[in-house]
Short mmCIF file of C-alpha atoms in Angstrom, two decimals:
data_model
loop_
_atom_site.label_atom_id
_atom_site.label_comp_id
_atom_site.label_asym_id
_atom_site.label_seq_id
_atom_site.Cartn_x
_atom_site.Cartn_y
_atom_site.Cartn_z
CA UNK A 845 0.00 0.00 0.00
CA UNK A 846 1.59 3.31 -1.10
CA UNK A 847 2.30 5.92 1.57
CA UNK A 848 -0.28 8.72 1.54
CA UNK A 849 1.27 11.98 2.73
CA UNK A 850 -2.19 13.53 3.04
CA UNK A 851 -2.78 11.67 6.30
CA UNK A 852 -0.63 14.38 7.99
CA UNK A 853 -3.20 17.03 7.11
CA UNK A 854 -4.68 18.28 10.40
CA UNK A 855 -6.91 20.75 8.55
CA UNK A 856 -9.39 18.28 7.10
CA UNK A 857 -11.83 19.79 4.63
CA UNK A 858 -15.58 19.45 4.94
CA UNK A 859 -17.57 19.15 1.67
CA UNK A 860 -19.74 22.16 0.92
CA UNK A 861 -22.91 20.07 0.77
CA UNK A 862 -22.33 19.16 4.45
CA UNK A 863 -22.23 22.77 5.64
CA UNK A 864 -25.15 25.07 6.36
CA UNK A 865 -24.85 28.86 5.95
CA UNK A 866 -26.95 31.07 8.22
CA UNK A 867 -27.74 34.78 8.40
CA UNK A 868 -26.42 34.90 11.97
CA UNK A 869 -23.16 33.30 10.89
CA UNK A 870 -22.84 35.79 8.03
CA UNK A 871 -23.34 38.75 10.38
CA UNK A 872 -20.82 37.37 12.88
CA UNK A 873 -18.32 36.68 10.06
CA UNK A 874 -18.55 40.24 8.70
CA UNK A 875 -18.22 41.73 12.20
CA UNK A 876 -15.31 39.40 12.87
CA UNK A 877 -13.45 40.52 9.73
CA UNK A 878 -14.05 44.21 10.50
CA UNK A 879 -12.82 43.69 14.05
CA UNK A 880 -9.68 41.92 12.82
CA UNK A 881 -9.05 44.70 10.30
CA UNK A 882 -9.34 47.35 13.02
CA UNK A 883 -6.94 45.54 15.34
CA UNK A 884 -4.53 44.85 12.48
CA UNK A 885 -4.37 48.52 11.51
CA UNK A 886 -3.87 49.49 15.16
CA UNK A 887 -0.98 47.05 15.53
CA UNK A 888 0.50 48.12 12.20
CA UNK A 889 0.48 51.75 13.31
CA UNK A 890 2.22 50.78 16.54
CA UNK A 891 4.78 48.73 14.60
CA UNK A 892 5.62 51.55 12.20
CA UNK A 893 5.71 54.26 14.88
CA UNK A 894 8.99 54.77 16.72
CA UNK A 895 8.61 54.60 20.49
CA UNK A 896 10.77 56.69 22.81
CA UNK A 897 11.40 55.15 26.21
CA UNK A 898 13.28 56.79 29.06
CA UNK A 899 15.35 55.53 31.93
CA UNK A 900 17.32 56.99 34.83
CA UNK A 901 20.78 56.03 36.01
CA UNK A 902 23.70 57.48 37.96
CA UNK A 903 26.70 58.21 35.74
CA UNK A 904 28.42 60.87 33.66
CA UNK A 905 27.19 60.02 30.13
CA UNK A 906 29.58 62.25 28.17
CA UNK A 907 32.98 61.16 29.44
CA UNK A 908 34.66 62.41 26.25
CA UNK A 909 33.71 66.03 26.90
CA UNK A 910 36.80 66.68 29.02
CA UNK A 911 34.68 67.69 32.00
CA UNK A 912 33.14 70.60 30.08
CA UNK A 913 29.58 71.64 29.24
CA UNK A 914 28.80 73.93 26.31
CA UNK A 915 26.48 76.82 27.14
CA UNK A 916 24.46 79.03 24.82
CA UNK A 917 23.13 82.32 26.22
CA UNK A 918 21.00 84.93 24.46
CA UNK A 919 19.77 87.83 26.59
CA UNK A 920 18.54 91.38 25.92
CA UNK A 921 19.08 94.34 28.27
CA UNK A 922 17.12 97.17 26.61
CA UNK A 923 18.36 99.89 28.99
CA UNK A 924 22.07 99.08 29.31
CA UNK A 925 24.72 100.17 26.80
CA UNK A 926 26.80 97.42 25.14
CA UNK A 927 30.05 98.96 26.44
CA UNK A 928 28.88 98.18 29.98
CA UNK A 929 27.65 94.62 29.43
CA UNK A 930 30.01 91.77 30.24
CA UNK A 931 29.96 88.08 31.11
CA UNK A 932 31.84 86.74 34.13
CA UNK A 933 32.44 83.03 34.87
CA UNK A 934 33.61 81.40 38.09
CA UNK A 935 33.40 77.96 39.69
CA UNK A 936 34.70 75.79 42.54
CA UNK A 937 37.72 74.66 40.50
CA UNK A 938 39.19 78.14 40.86
CA UNK A 939 38.11 79.55 37.54
CA UNK A 940 37.39 83.27 37.73
CA UNK A 941 37.05 84.99 34.37
CA UNK A 942 35.84 88.58 34.13
CA UNK A 943 34.62 89.96 30.81
CA UNK A 944 34.51 86.76 28.76
CA UNK A 945 34.55 87.72 25.07
CA UNK A 946 35.29 84.51 23.10
CA UNK A 947 32.46 83.41 20.79
CA UNK A 948 30.26 86.26 22.00
CA UNK A 949 28.51 89.12 20.27
CA UNK A 950 26.88 92.35 21.44
CA UNK A 951 24.11 93.84 19.33
CA UNK A 952 22.98 97.42 20.09
CA UNK A 953 19.28 97.94 20.80
CA UNK A 954 17.07 101.02 21.06
CA UNK A 955 19.47 103.26 19.08
CA UNK A 956 22.41 102.14 21.18
CA UNK A 957 20.75 102.60 24.57
CA UNK A 958 20.31 98.85 25.04
CA UNK A 959 22.19 95.68 24.23
CA UNK A 960 21.57 92.11 23.19
CA UNK A 961 24.25 89.68 24.32
CA UNK A 962 24.73 86.38 22.51
CA UNK A 963 27.45 84.01 23.61
CA UNK A 964 28.66 80.42 23.47
CA UNK A 965 31.08 79.30 26.14
CA UNK A 966 31.93 76.27 28.25
CA UNK A 967 31.73 75.62 31.98
CA UNK A 968 33.33 72.94 34.13
CA UNK A 969 31.22 70.11 35.51
CA UNK A 970 31.41 71.49 39.03
CA UNK A 971 29.15 73.92 40.91
CA UNK A 972 29.69 77.52 39.91
CA UNK A 973 28.06 80.51 38.29
CA UNK A 974 28.19 82.84 35.35
CA UNK A 975 26.65 86.28 35.43
CA UNK A 976 25.89 89.23 33.20
CA UNK A 977 27.05 92.44 34.87
CA UNK A 978 28.97 95.71 34.52
CA UNK A 979 31.95 94.32 36.49
CA UNK A 980 34.21 94.28 33.42
CA UNK A 981 33.40 97.87 32.40
CA UNK A 982 36.22 100.40 32.65
CA UNK A 983 33.92 102.77 34.55
CA UNK A 984 30.88 101.73 36.54
CA UNK A 985 27.62 103.53 35.65
CA UNK A 986 25.73 105.43 38.30
CA UNK A 987 22.41 103.65 37.86
CA UNK A 988 22.81 100.44 35.84
CA UNK A 989 19.46 99.08 34.67
CA UNK A 990 19.39 95.27 34.77
CA UNK A 991 15.86 94.75 33.45
CA UNK A 992 16.11 92.04 30.83
CA UNK A 993 14.54 89.36 28.65
CA UNK A 994 16.15 85.91 28.36
CA UNK A 995 15.65 84.51 24.88
CA UNK A 996 17.68 81.36 25.32
CA UNK A 997 19.75 79.51 27.89
CA UNK A 998 20.67 75.96 26.97
CA UNK A 999 23.38 73.46 27.79
CA UNK A 1000 24.95 70.86 25.48
CA UNK A 1001 23.58 69.86 22.09
CA UNK A 1002 20.23 71.18 20.94
CA UNK A 1003 17.63 68.43 20.91
CA UNK A 1004 14.65 68.98 18.63
CA UNK A 1005 12.80 65.70 18.91
CA UNK A 1006 9.03 65.55 18.62
CA UNK A 1007 8.50 62.86 21.28
CA UNK A 1008 10.73 64.44 23.90
CA UNK A 1009 9.33 67.40 25.83
CA UNK A 1010 11.95 68.40 28.36
CA UNK A 1011 13.12 71.60 30.05
CA UNK A 1012 16.06 72.19 27.72
CA UNK A 1013 15.39 75.94 27.56
CA UNK A 1014 13.46 76.49 30.78
CA UNK A 1015 14.37 80.19 30.98
CA UNK A 1016 13.54 80.93 27.34
CA UNK A 1017 11.09 83.84 27.29
CA UNK A 1018 11.72 84.93 30.89
CA UNK A 1019 10.69 88.62 31.03
CA UNK A 1020 11.99 90.91 33.80
CA UNK A 1021 11.34 94.24 32.11
CA UNK A 1022 8.99 95.38 34.88
CA UNK A 1023 11.42 94.54 37.69
CA UNK A 1024 13.29 97.05 39.83
CA UNK A 1025 16.02 98.41 37.49
CA UNK A 1026 18.62 98.33 40.28
CA UNK A 1027 17.75 94.80 41.44
CA UNK A 1028 20.03 91.81 41.06
CA UNK A 1029 18.51 88.57 39.78
CA UNK A 1030 19.53 85.13 40.99
CA UNK A 1031 18.63 82.14 38.83
CA UNK A 1032 19.41 78.89 40.66
CA UNK A 1033 19.76 76.07 38.15
CA UNK A 1034 19.79 72.31 38.73
CA UNK A 1035 21.29 70.79 35.59
CA UNK A 1036 20.30 67.23 34.64
CA UNK A 1037 22.45 65.37 32.08
CA UNK A 1038 20.34 63.99 29.23
CA UNK A 1039 21.19 61.44 26.54
CA UNK A 1040 19.17 60.80 23.37
CA UNK A 1041 19.92 57.61 21.43
CA UNK A 1042 18.30 57.10 18.02
CA UNK A 1043 17.53 53.80 16.27
CA UNK A 1044 21.01 53.66 14.72
CA UNK A 1045 22.64 53.86 18.15
CA UNK A 1046 23.97 57.41 17.69
CA UNK A 1047 23.91 59.37 20.94
CA UNK A 1048 23.48 63.10 21.50
CA UNK A 1049 24.26 64.73 24.82
CA UNK A 1050 22.25 67.60 26.19
CA UNK A 1051 21.16 68.95 29.55
CA UNK A 1052 17.80 69.82 31.02
CA UNK A 1053 17.49 72.09 34.02
CA UNK A 1054 15.07 73.29 36.63
CA UNK A 1055 15.17 76.87 37.82
CA UNK A 1056 14.26 78.94 40.85
CA UNK A 1057 14.83 82.68 40.98
CA UNK A 1058 14.90 85.56 43.40
CA UNK A 1059 15.27 89.32 43.08
CA UNK A 1060 17.10 91.56 45.54
CA UNK A 1061 19.10 94.78 45.83
CA UNK A 1062 22.81 94.19 46.50
CA UNK A 1063 25.23 96.79 47.84
CA UNK A 1064 29.01 96.80 47.39
CA UNK A 1065 31.48 97.46 50.23
CA UNK A 1066 31.45 101.14 49.22
CA UNK A 1067 27.69 101.31 49.60
CA UNK A 1068 26.98 101.50 45.87
CA UNK A 1069 24.34 99.37 44.22
CA UNK A 1070 25.95 97.12 41.58
CA UNK A 1071 23.25 94.81 40.19
CA UNK A 1072 23.93 91.67 38.17
CA UNK A 1073 22.10 88.76 36.59
CA UNK A 1074 23.41 85.58 38.22
CA UNK A 1075 23.06 82.05 36.92
CA UNK A 1076 24.17 79.73 39.73
CA UNK A 1077 24.29 76.10 38.71
CA UNK A 1078 24.86 72.65 40.17
CA UNK A 1079 24.79 69.28 38.42
CA UNK A 1080 22.49 66.41 39.27
CA UNK A 1081 24.11 62.95 39.56
CA UNK A 1082 21.05 61.44 37.84
CA UNK A 1083 21.15 61.06 34.06
CA UNK A 1084 18.00 60.84 31.92
CA UNK A 1085 18.32 58.67 28.82
CA UNK A 1086 15.83 58.63 25.94
CA UNK A 1087 16.05 55.70 23.54
CA UNK A 1088 14.25 55.24 20.23
CA UNK A 1089 12.80 51.77 19.86
CA UNK A 1090 10.67 50.00 17.29
CA UNK A 1091 8.59 46.89 17.98
CA UNK A 1092 10.40 43.73 16.79
CA UNK A 1093 8.98 42.03 13.69
CA UNK A 1094 8.50 38.71 15.47
CA UNK A 1095 6.37 40.38 18.13
CA UNK A 1096 4.24 42.07 15.47
CA UNK A 1097 3.68 38.74 13.67
CA UNK A 1098 2.88 36.98 16.95
CA UNK A 1099 0.35 39.65 17.87
CA UNK A 1100 -1.35 39.49 14.47
CA UNK A 1101 -1.61 35.69 14.69
CA UNK A 1102 -3.07 35.98 18.18
CA UNK A 1103 -5.61 38.55 16.97
CA UNK A 1104 -6.75 36.46 14.00
CA UNK A 1105 -6.80 33.14 15.86
CA UNK A 1106 -8.44 34.55 18.98
CA UNK A 1107 -11.07 36.47 17.07
CA UNK A 1108 -12.08 33.52 14.88
CA UNK A 1109 -12.14 31.20 17.91
CA UNK A 1110 -14.39 33.48 19.96
CA UNK A 1111 -16.58 34.20 16.93
CA UNK A 1112 -16.90 30.45 16.23
CA UNK A 1113 -17.95 29.77 19.82
CA UNK A 1114 -20.47 32.61 19.69
CA UNK A 1115 -21.88 31.42 16.36
CA UNK A 1116 -22.11 27.85 17.63
CA UNK A 1117 -23.97 28.94 20.76
CA UNK A 1118 -26.42 31.05 18.77
CA UNK A 1119 -26.99 28.27 16.22
CA UNK A 1120 -27.53 25.65 18.94
CA UNK A 1121 -29.95 27.90 20.78
CA UNK A 1122 -31.78 28.66 17.53
CA UNK A 1123 -32.15 24.94 16.67
CA UNK A 1124 -33.35 24.16 20.18
CA UNK A 1125 -35.92 26.95 19.95
CA UNK A 1126 -37.15 25.61 16.62
CA UNK A 1127 -37.61 22.14 18.13
CA UNK A 1128 -39.55 23.61 21.03
CA UNK A 1129 -41.84 25.46 18.65
CA UNK A 1130 -42.39 22.32 16.57
CA UNK A 1131 -43.24 20.41 19.73
CA UNK A 1132 -45.87 22.94 20.68
CA UNK A 1133 -47.46 22.70 17.23
CA UNK A 1134 -47.86 18.93 17.55
#
């Protein structure tokens, strides 16, 4: 007797003349297909869409930076002449720089009465401060006006990612034009290292920060008022990492198989229950007629 490979078929076919179509089964079948289509499209959207997950850990992510953080500052002082505006930097490593001018630009405002300061500089990864003041001016003005608008203050690389909404420019738009002109402003910053890793594994290093501020009038040892805009910073030991991820293909296929198999199984049970109940009801009605 020749070997019949068809005996391994676990999906035995039933002849059409042994099956019975019903309106209920047709309705359930159409609903079942629509339901499967909806779930399939939902899973397909999730599979195509890139997911951004975040995690926290304690470490210095950018060890190749040489212990430095790049800073970008853009601030307008509409009532202080550019000759008087300067940037000073100091920290706990002993750095004390008055009148930093590298990679900086002063743009006159209000016909020369005001100034817009734009600068890029680096700070050490230790607590410290940088401040905008008249300390570097050859002659101190009598009544320096420190009212200002901060357009931008950011640390590290600029991250423009749609799925990441962090405080990378928390002071952007800060308006102190109605403050006391002779007041000093203290912005206390807590800087949080941030890493963004895309699907290719490329990493970008940036920094988010939280800010608290206070306003006060400060007097020098001679009794004069010398206001300044202080940015005092400290680094958090916690690093935030954002990672782009896409659902694996095998998981997508497994989910689709589960959707199709589960839906047809539940629909078959439902159809069977309805058909059995319908046949039983017909028998009861026939019994009553006889």
